[in-house]
Short mmCIF file of C-alpha atoms in Angstrom, two decimals:
data_model
loop_
_atom_site.label_atom_id
_atom_site.label_comp_id
_atom_site.label_asym_id
_atom_site.label_seq_id
_atom_site.Cartn_x
_atom_site.Cartn_y
_atom_site.Cartn_z
CA UNK A 1 -14.19 -9.07 25.41
CA UNK A 2 -11.02 -6.96 25.71
CA UNK A 3 -10.61 -3.52 24.17
CA UNK A 4 -8.15 -4.96 21.63
CA UNK A 5 -10.54 -7.78 20.72
CA UNK A 6 -13.35 -5.31 20.08
CA UNK A 7 -11.05 -3.12 18.00
CA UNK A 8 -9.82 -6.06 15.92
CA UNK A 9 -13.38 -7.26 15.38
CA UNK A 10 -14.40 -3.87 14.03
CA UNK A 11 -11.22 -3.44 11.98
CA UNK A 12 -11.91 -6.71 10.13
CA UNK A 13 -15.39 -5.50 9.17
CA UNK A 14 -14.78 -2.31 7.19
CA UNK A 15 -18.33 -2.41 5.87
CA UNK A 16 -19.61 -0.78 9.07
CA UNK A 17 -19.62 2.94 9.69
CA UNK A 18 -17.78 2.60 12.99
CA UNK A 19 -14.77 0.85 11.46
CA UNK A 20 -14.87 3.11 8.44
CA UNK A 21 -14.95 6.38 10.41
CA UNK A 22 -12.75 5.51 13.38
CA UNK A 23 -10.16 3.32 11.72
CA UNK A 24 -9.96 3.93 7.98
CA UNK A 25 -11.61 7.25 7.17
CA UNK A 26 -14.10 7.68 4.32
CA UNK A 27 -13.77 5.35 1.31
CA UNK A 28 -15.33 5.35 -2.13
CA UNK A 29 -18.53 3.33 -1.71
CA UNK A 30 -18.15 1.18 -4.84
CA UNK A 31 -14.49 0.46 -4.11
CA UNK A 32 -15.33 -0.39 -0.53
CA UNK A 33 -17.97 -2.88 -1.62
CA UNK A 34 -15.42 -4.61 -3.86
CA UNK A 35 -12.82 -4.66 -1.08
CA UNK A 36 -15.38 -6.10 1.31
CA UNK A 37 -16.35 -8.81 -1.20
CA UNK A 38 -12.71 -9.76 -1.77
CA UNK A 39 -12.04 -9.79 1.96
CA UNK A 40 -15.03 -12.01 2.68
CA UNK A 41 -13.99 -14.37 -0.12
CA UNK A 42 -10.49 -14.71 1.33
CA UNK A 43 -11.70 -15.01 4.92
CA UNK A 44 -14.20 -17.70 3.95
CA UNK A 45 -11.34 -19.90 2.74
CA UNK A 46 -9.01 -18.85 5.58
CA UNK A 47 -6.59 -17.28 3.06
CA UNK A 48 -6.26 -13.77 4.51
CA UNK A 49 -3.40 -13.48 7.01
CA UNK A 50 -4.01 -10.71 9.54
CA UNK A 51 -0.85 -8.92 8.40
CA UNK A 52 -2.42 -8.40 4.96
CA UNK A 53 -5.98 -7.71 6.13
CA UNK A 54 -5.70 -4.08 5.06
CA UNK A 55 -8.21 -2.05 3.05
CA UNK A 56 -5.70 -0.26 0.85
CA UNK A 57 -3.61 -3.35 0.19
CA UNK A 58 -6.62 -5.32 -1.06
CA UNK A 59 -7.72 -2.27 -3.06
CA UNK A 60 -4.40 -2.24 -4.91
CA UNK A 61 -4.91 -5.82 -6.12
CA UNK A 62 -8.47 -5.03 -7.17
CA UNK A 63 -7.38 -1.98 -9.15
CA UNK A 64 -4.65 -3.95 -10.89
CA UNK A 65 -7.23 -6.49 -12.02
CA UNK A 66 -9.91 -4.01 -13.06
CA UNK A 67 -12.00 -4.81 -9.93
CA UNK A 68 -12.50 -8.40 -11.08
CA UNK A 69 -12.74 -10.01 -7.65
CA UNK A 70 -11.79 -13.54 -8.71
CA UNK A 71 -8.74 -12.33 -10.64
CA UNK A 72 -7.74 -10.08 -7.74
CA UNK A 73 -8.03 -13.04 -5.38
CA UNK A 74 -5.83 -15.17 -7.64
CA UNK A 75 -3.24 -12.39 -7.83
CA UNK A 76 -3.32 -11.93 -4.05
CA UNK A 77 -2.82 -15.65 -3.40
CA UNK A 78 0.05 -15.73 -5.91
CA UNK A 79 1.64 -12.92 -3.90
CA UNK A 80 1.33 -14.90 -0.67
CA UNK A 81 2.88 -17.97 -2.30
CA UNK A 82 5.73 -15.91 -3.74
CA UNK A 83 6.45 -14.41 -0.33
CA UNK A 84 6.62 -17.87 1.19
CA UNK A 85 8.71 -19.38 -1.63
CA UNK A 86 11.20 -16.48 -1.63
CA UNK A 87 11.26 -16.00 2.16
CA UNK A 88 10.40 -12.33 1.77
CA UNK A 89 9.99 -11.76 5.52
CA UNK A 90 13.49 -13.13 6.08
CA UNK A 91 14.86 -10.85 3.35
CA UNK A 92 13.14 -7.87 4.93
CA UNK A 93 14.43 -8.64 8.42
CA UNK A 94 17.81 -10.27 7.88
CA UNK A 95 19.22 -9.49 4.43
CA UNK A 96 22.39 -7.37 4.56
CA UNK A 97 23.44 -5.60 1.38
CA UNK A 98 27.08 -4.95 2.27
CA UNK A 99 27.86 -3.72 -1.24
CA UNK A 100 25.31 -0.88 -0.91
CA UNK A 101 27.84 1.99 -1.25
CA UNK A 102 29.71 0.28 -4.10
CA UNK A 103 26.44 -0.34 -5.98
CA UNK A 104 25.36 3.27 -5.51
CA UNK A 105 28.61 4.50 -7.06
CA UNK A 106 28.14 2.52 -10.28
CA UNK A 107 24.31 2.65 -10.28
CA UNK A 108 23.11 6.09 -9.04
CA UNK A 109 19.62 5.68 -7.60
CA UNK A 110 17.65 6.38 -4.46
CA UNK A 111 14.73 8.08 -2.73
CA UNK A 112 14.93 11.84 -2.41
CA UNK A 113 12.15 13.74 -0.67
CA UNK A 114 8.51 13.78 -1.77
CA UNK A 115 6.37 15.12 -4.59
CA UNK A 116 3.83 17.90 -4.07
CA UNK A 117 1.18 15.42 -2.94
CA UNK A 118 3.50 13.93 -0.32
CA UNK A 119 4.46 10.70 -2.11
CA UNK A 120 8.05 9.39 -1.93
CA UNK A 121 10.18 10.56 -4.86
CA UNK A 122 12.45 7.89 -6.38
CA UNK A 123 15.22 8.76 -8.85
CA UNK A 124 17.48 6.65 -11.07
CA UNK A 125 20.25 7.85 -13.40
CA UNK A 126 20.26 4.85 -15.71
CA UNK A 127 22.40 6.59 -18.27
CA UNK A 128 25.29 6.66 -15.77
CA UNK A 129 25.11 2.97 -14.83
CA UNK A 130 28.38 1.07 -15.22
CA UNK A 131 26.95 -2.42 -15.83
CA UNK A 132 30.26 -4.27 -15.97
CA UNK A 133 31.35 -2.81 -12.67
CA UNK A 134 27.90 -3.38 -11.16
CA UNK A 135 28.10 -7.10 -11.93
CA UNK A 136 31.57 -7.16 -10.32
CA UNK A 137 30.39 -5.74 -6.98
CA UNK A 138 27.08 -7.64 -6.80
CA UNK A 139 24.98 -10.28 -8.59
CA UNK A 140 21.52 -10.24 -10.13
CA UNK A 141 20.23 -12.46 -7.31
CA UNK A 142 21.61 -10.21 -4.57
CA UNK A 143 20.42 -7.05 -6.29
CA UNK A 144 16.91 -8.48 -6.63
CA UNK A 145 16.92 -9.29 -2.90
CA UNK A 146 18.07 -5.74 -2.21
CA UNK A 147 15.21 -4.45 -4.36
CA UNK A 148 12.72 -6.59 -2.42
CA UNK A 149 14.08 -5.31 0.90
CA UNK A 150 13.68 -1.72 -0.35
CA UNK A 151 10.12 -2.42 -1.45
CA UNK A 152 9.34 -3.83 1.99
CA UNK A 153 10.89 -0.75 3.61
CA UNK A 154 8.78 1.48 1.40
CA UNK A 155 5.59 -0.36 2.34
CA UNK A 156 6.33 -0.57 6.06
CA UNK A 157 8.14 2.72 6.70
CA UNK A 158 8.22 5.20 3.81
CA UNK A 159 4.49 5.17 3.00
CA UNK A 160 3.36 5.37 6.66
CA UNK A 161 5.85 8.18 7.39
CA UNK A 162 4.76 10.11 4.29
CA UNK A 163 1.12 9.55 5.24
CA UNK A 164 1.71 11.02 8.68
CA UNK A 165 3.67 13.97 7.29
CA UNK A 166 1.05 14.71 4.60
CA UNK A 167 -1.90 13.93 6.91
CA UNK A 168 -3.46 11.76 4.19
CA UNK A 169 -3.07 8.21 2.99
CA UNK A 170 0.01 7.68 0.80
CA UNK A 171 0.53 4.33 -0.93
CA UNK A 172 2.33 5.08 -4.18
CA UNK A 173 5.62 6.50 -5.45
CA UNK A 174 6.54 9.11 -8.03
CA UNK A 175 9.65 8.13 -9.98
CA UNK A 176 12.11 9.83 -12.34
CA UNK A 177 14.40 7.85 -14.66
CA UNK A 178 17.19 9.76 -16.35
CA UNK A 179 18.11 7.66 -19.41
CA UNK A 180 20.58 10.05 -21.04
CA UNK A 181 22.95 7.97 -23.16
CA UNK A 182 21.03 4.71 -22.67
CA UNK A 183 20.16 2.64 -25.74
CA UNK A 184 20.15 -0.81 -27.30
CA UNK A 185 23.95 -0.98 -27.46
CA UNK A 186 24.59 -0.57 -23.71
CA UNK A 187 21.56 -2.52 -22.45
CA UNK A 188 23.29 -5.89 -21.93
CA UNK A 189 21.80 -9.35 -21.34
CA UNK A 190 22.42 -9.02 -17.59
CA UNK A 191 20.64 -5.67 -17.57
CA UNK A 192 17.66 -7.14 -19.46
CA UNK A 193 17.42 -10.08 -17.04
CA UNK A 194 17.50 -7.77 -14.03
CA UNK A 195 14.94 -5.40 -15.55
CA UNK A 196 12.51 -8.23 -16.38
CA UNK A 197 12.80 -9.80 -12.92
CA UNK A 198 12.32 -6.51 -11.07
CA UNK A 199 9.43 -5.51 -13.32
CA UNK A 200 7.74 -8.87 -12.66
CA UNK A 201 8.13 -8.48 -8.90
CA UNK A 202 6.83 -4.92 -8.81
CA UNK A 203 3.88 -5.60 -11.12
CA UNK A 204 2.76 -8.93 -9.66
CA UNK A 205 3.53 -8.60 -5.95
CA UNK A 206 3.53 -4.84 -5.24
CA UNK A 207 0.80 -3.70 -7.65
CA UNK A 208 -0.41 -0.13 -8.01
CA UNK A 209 2.49 1.38 -6.05
CA UNK A 210 3.57 3.58 -8.96
CA UNK A 211 1.85 6.94 -9.15
CA UNK A 212 3.75 8.39 -12.09
CA UNK A 213 7.03 7.62 -13.88
CA UNK A 214 8.85 10.34 -15.78
CA UNK A 215 11.49 9.05 -18.20
CA UNK A 216 13.67 12.01 -19.14
CA UNK A 217 16.47 12.68 -21.64
CA UNK A 218 15.07 9.97 -23.91
CA UNK A 219 17.04 10.02 -27.16
CA UNK A 220 16.56 7.98 -30.33
CA UNK A 221 18.56 5.07 -28.88
CA UNK A 222 16.35 4.78 -25.82
CA UNK A 223 13.14 5.17 -27.79
CA UNK A 224 14.13 2.13 -29.86
CA UNK A 225 14.86 0.25 -26.62
CA UNK A 226 11.58 1.42 -25.10
CA UNK A 227 9.60 -0.36 -27.82
CA UNK A 228 11.13 -3.63 -26.59
CA UNK A 229 10.76 -2.91 -22.87
CA UNK A 230 7.06 -2.04 -23.16
CA UNK A 231 6.30 -5.66 -24.05
CA UNK A 232 7.13 -6.70 -20.46
CA UNK A 233 4.87 -4.14 -18.80
CA UNK A 234 1.20 -4.09 -17.78
CA UNK A 235 -1.12 -1.71 -19.64
CA UNK A 236 -2.05 0.04 -16.39
CA UNK A 237 1.63 0.65 -15.67
CA UNK A 238 2.31 1.99 -19.17
CA UNK A 239 -0.53 4.50 -18.73
CA UNK A 240 1.39 6.05 -15.83
CA UNK A 241 4.61 6.62 -17.78
CA UNK A 242 5.63 9.79 -19.61
CA UNK A 243 8.63 9.59 -21.96
CA UNK A 244 10.23 13.02 -22.26
CA UNK A 245 13.21 14.41 -24.12
CA UNK A 246 15.54 17.12 -22.83
CA UNK A 247 12.77 19.67 -22.29
CA UNK A 248 11.47 18.05 -19.10
CA UNK A 249 12.08 20.62 -16.33
CA UNK A 250 8.67 22.32 -16.34
CA UNK A 251 6.88 18.95 -16.33
CA UNK A 252 8.87 17.76 -13.31
CA UNK A 253 8.31 21.04 -11.44
CA UNK A 254 4.55 20.62 -11.86
CA UNK A 255 4.81 17.46 -9.76
CA UNK A 256 7.80 18.15 -7.50
CA UNK A 257 8.78 21.24 -5.51
CA UNK A 258 12.24 22.56 -6.54
CA UNK A 259 13.56 22.00 -2.99
CA UNK A 260 12.93 18.25 -3.35
CA UNK A 261 14.36 18.06 -6.86
CA UNK A 262 18.16 17.65 -7.23
CA UNK A 263 19.94 20.42 -9.12
CA UNK A 264 20.99 18.00 -11.87
CA UNK A 265 17.28 17.59 -12.68
CA UNK A 266 16.51 21.32 -12.62
CA UNK A 267 15.73 21.67 -8.92
CA UNK A 268 17.53 23.52 -6.13
CA UNK A 269 18.65 20.69 -3.84
CA UNK A 270 22.38 19.94 -3.70
CA UNK A 271 22.59 17.68 -0.59
CA UNK A 272 26.12 18.66 0.54
CA UNK A 273 26.58 15.46 2.57
CA UNK A 274 28.83 12.68 1.25
CA UNK A 275 27.43 11.00 -1.83
CA UNK A 276 25.08 13.78 -2.90
CA UNK A 277 21.31 13.63 -3.29
CA UNK A 278 20.94 9.98 -4.29
CA UNK A 279 22.83 8.59 -1.31
CA UNK A 280 20.88 10.38 1.41
CA UNK A 281 17.53 8.51 1.37
CA UNK A 282 16.06 11.89 2.21
CA UNK A 283 12.41 11.98 3.30
CA UNK A 284 9.94 11.96 6.22
CA UNK A 285 10.95 8.36 6.94
CA UNK A 286 14.37 9.58 8.20
CA UNK A 287 12.84 12.01 10.70
CA UNK A 288 13.59 10.65 14.22
CA UNK A 289 10.02 11.24 15.40
CA UNK A 290 8.57 9.47 12.36
CA UNK A 291 10.99 6.57 12.77
CA UNK A 292 10.10 6.26 16.46
CA UNK A 293 6.38 6.33 15.68
CA UNK A 294 6.74 3.80 12.86
CA UNK A 295 8.76 1.40 14.98
CA UNK A 296 6.26 1.69 17.81
CA UNK A 297 3.42 0.94 15.43
CA UNK A 298 5.02 -1.81 13.35
CA UNK A 299 7.39 -3.69 15.63
CA UNK A 300 7.76 -7.32 14.66
CA UNK A 301 4.21 -7.75 13.41
CA UNK A 302 4.18 -4.81 10.98
CA UNK A 303 0.89 -3.06 11.67
CA UNK A 304 -0.98 -1.39 8.86
CA UNK A 305 -1.11 2.32 8.06
CA UNK A 306 -4.51 2.49 9.77
CA UNK A 307 -3.07 1.28 13.07
CA UNK A 308 -0.10 3.61 12.74
CA UNK A 309 -2.38 6.61 12.26
CA UNK A 310 -4.44 5.52 15.25
CA UNK A 311 -1.38 5.25 17.51
CA UNK A 312 -0.18 8.75 16.60
CA UNK A 313 -3.70 10.12 17.12
CA UNK A 314 -3.85 8.37 20.48
CA UNK A 315 -0.51 9.83 21.60
CA UNK A 316 -1.58 13.30 20.51
CA UNK A 317 -4.85 12.97 22.42
CA UNK A 318 -3.25 11.73 25.64
CA UNK A 319 -0.65 14.51 25.42
CA UNK A 320 -3.28 17.27 25.59
CA UNK A 321 -3.15 19.09 28.92
CA UNK A 322 -5.87 21.74 28.60
CA UNK A 323 -9.58 20.98 28.68
CA UNK A 324 -11.00 23.99 26.90
CA UNK A 325 -13.95 23.59 24.56
CA UNK A 326 -11.70 24.53 21.65
CA UNK A 327 -9.32 21.66 22.41
CA UNK A 328 -12.17 19.18 22.76
CA UNK A 329 -13.46 20.19 19.32
CA UNK A 330 -9.98 19.92 17.79
CA UNK A 331 -9.31 16.54 19.35
CA UNK A 332 -12.68 15.15 18.28
CA UNK A 333 -11.67 15.61 14.65
CA UNK A 334 -8.68 13.28 15.05
CA UNK A 335 -8.91 9.61 14.18
CA UNK A 336 -9.36 7.35 17.16
CA UNK A 337 -9.52 3.63 17.53
CA UNK A 338 -12.36 2.17 19.57
CA UNK A 339 -9.80 0.91 22.06
CA UNK A 340 -8.60 4.46 22.59
CA UNK A 341 -12.14 5.77 23.12
CA UNK A 342 -12.93 3.05 25.64
CA UNK A 343 -9.65 3.68 27.47
CA UNK A 344 -10.49 7.39 27.68
CA UNK A 345 -13.85 6.48 29.20
CA UNK A 346 -12.31 4.06 31.69
CA UNK A 347 -9.59 6.42 32.89
CA UNK A 348 -11.34 9.77 32.62
CA UNK A 349 -13.86 11.13 35.08
CA UNK A 350 -14.44 14.52 33.48
CA UNK A 351 -17.01 15.72 30.97
CA UNK A 352 -14.87 14.77 28.00
CA UNK A 353 -14.88 11.13 29.11
CA UNK A 354 -18.68 11.14 29.32
CA UNK A 355 -18.94 12.58 25.83
CA UNK A 356 -16.63 9.92 24.43
CA UNK A 357 -18.54 7.18 26.24
CA UNK A 358 -21.77 8.40 24.71
CA UNK A 359 -20.18 8.37 21.25
CA UNK A 360 -18.95 4.81 21.74
CA UNK A 361 -22.34 3.65 23.05
CA UNK A 362 -24.07 5.13 20.02
CA UNK A 363 -21.59 3.54 17.64
CA UNK A 364 -21.88 0.11 19.26
CA UNK A 365 -25.68 0.37 19.23
CA UNK A 366 -25.55 1.23 15.54
CA UNK A 367 -23.32 -1.78 14.96
CA UNK A 368 -25.80 -4.04 16.78
CA UNK A 369 -28.68 -2.72 14.68
CA UNK A 370 -26.73 -3.27 11.50
CA UNK A 371 -25.89 -6.87 12.45
CA UNK A 372 -29.53 -7.52 13.37
CA UNK A 373 -30.61 -6.21 9.94
CA UNK A 374 -27.99 -8.40 8.30
CA UNK A 375 -29.21 -11.45 10.23
CA UNK A 376 -32.81 -10.76 9.18
CA UNK A 377 -31.81 -10.38 5.55
CA UNK A 378 -29.82 -13.61 5.73
CA UNK A 379 -32.82 -15.45 7.17
CA UNK A 380 -35.05 -14.11 4.41
CA UNK A 381 -32.52 -15.16 1.76
CA UNK A 382 -32.29 -18.68 3.21
CA UNK A 383 -36.07 -19.02 3.20
CA UNK A 384 -36.14 -17.96 -0.46
CA UNK A 385 -33.47 -20.51 -1.31
CA UNK A 386 -35.37 -23.26 0.48
CA UNK A 387 -38.49 -22.43 -1.54
CA UNK A 388 -36.46 -22.54 -4.74
CA UNK A 389 -34.99 -25.87 -3.71
CA UNK A 390 -38.48 -27.28 -3.14
CA UNK A 391 -39.63 -26.03 -6.55
CA UNK A 392 -36.62 -27.63 -8.24
CA UNK A 393 -37.26 -30.91 -6.44
CA UNK A 394 -40.85 -30.84 -7.64
CA UNK A 395 -39.77 -30.21 -11.25
CA UNK A 396 -37.26 -33.04 -11.07
CA UNK A 397 -39.96 -35.45 -9.87
CA UNK A 398 -42.27 -34.41 -12.69
CA UNK A 399 -39.54 -34.99 -15.27
CA UNK A 400 -38.81 -38.41 -13.81
CA UNK A 401 -42.50 -39.34 -14.14
CA UNK A 402 -42.42 -38.37 -17.81
CA UNK A 403 -39.40 -40.64 -18.34
CA UNK A 404 -41.26 -43.55 -16.75
#
């Protein structure tokens, strides 16, 4: 079996300590059990494409459905069908939004840095939207495709880059909506249709990607509109939304550092480049090193965050030149894939290689013991079921005799 085959085998079995510690880090035990159950259910029916065989992705669907595994499975399969029906991969790879600059001018929005936890920060100035002009430069269909392409970029590039920069797993966004001047009168039919469609996509197919939404400058007009909009939103999503008036600055600064908050929201950033803060797409995902690492990890097949972290850890490990005990201790704390550990053992002839080989041997032995225990438990369960079947057969025969 090749190194990659061994690694993939372990990656698809997150229940084991080796895959948990080397690939994914430490998970909540109860959540992990639910993820494992959902994964096994999908794998049993051959309904889990490798691209989506990711711990955190499955966890998002479980959280959205209150850890009801059957409902989470149904939601997950609906997502797969939607992606196929709407050709989401083609949108992600091929869709060109030529009217990007024109849309930004009449609909100010965009990503701008990160919050204090390291999550992407997304900002919209809905009160400044020129809807009539927006519908002249684009259409609802094209804007929805643009939104999907941005969601795909966030999942495949922004979250991994933020995770690497923050050195922890990032899979949600903090958002700020400035609704100054927005109300029932200027929320047209086209705007309602676009809002409903985007909300449906985000809630059903990219669940649990919102960390917190701050709606600011909410006047009486918007609050009347908000009562209508809430009807289209999931309860879990509503729980993450704060509606604030004009006294919002201190609340935002609790979540976002002033340097990442534009000056028009009470921060210190002015982004002198053309277009200002909301045209820059500022964040770790624009750092050349992060982009290079993300492209190397994702390529055409879009690897998961776990694989991306492993690749960076691998590059960092190979790049070490000294062999002091201090460096060995530091390196041992980094995440490694099993393939990396085995490669180190194959290529290295020094003491470090022997230590890594011993670690791998111990981990594989532990895996073997765990599988042997599982096999024994399975055998015992089967024997119990056979006994139950025999008892039921006996009861059925007795009932049939009574009927005769």
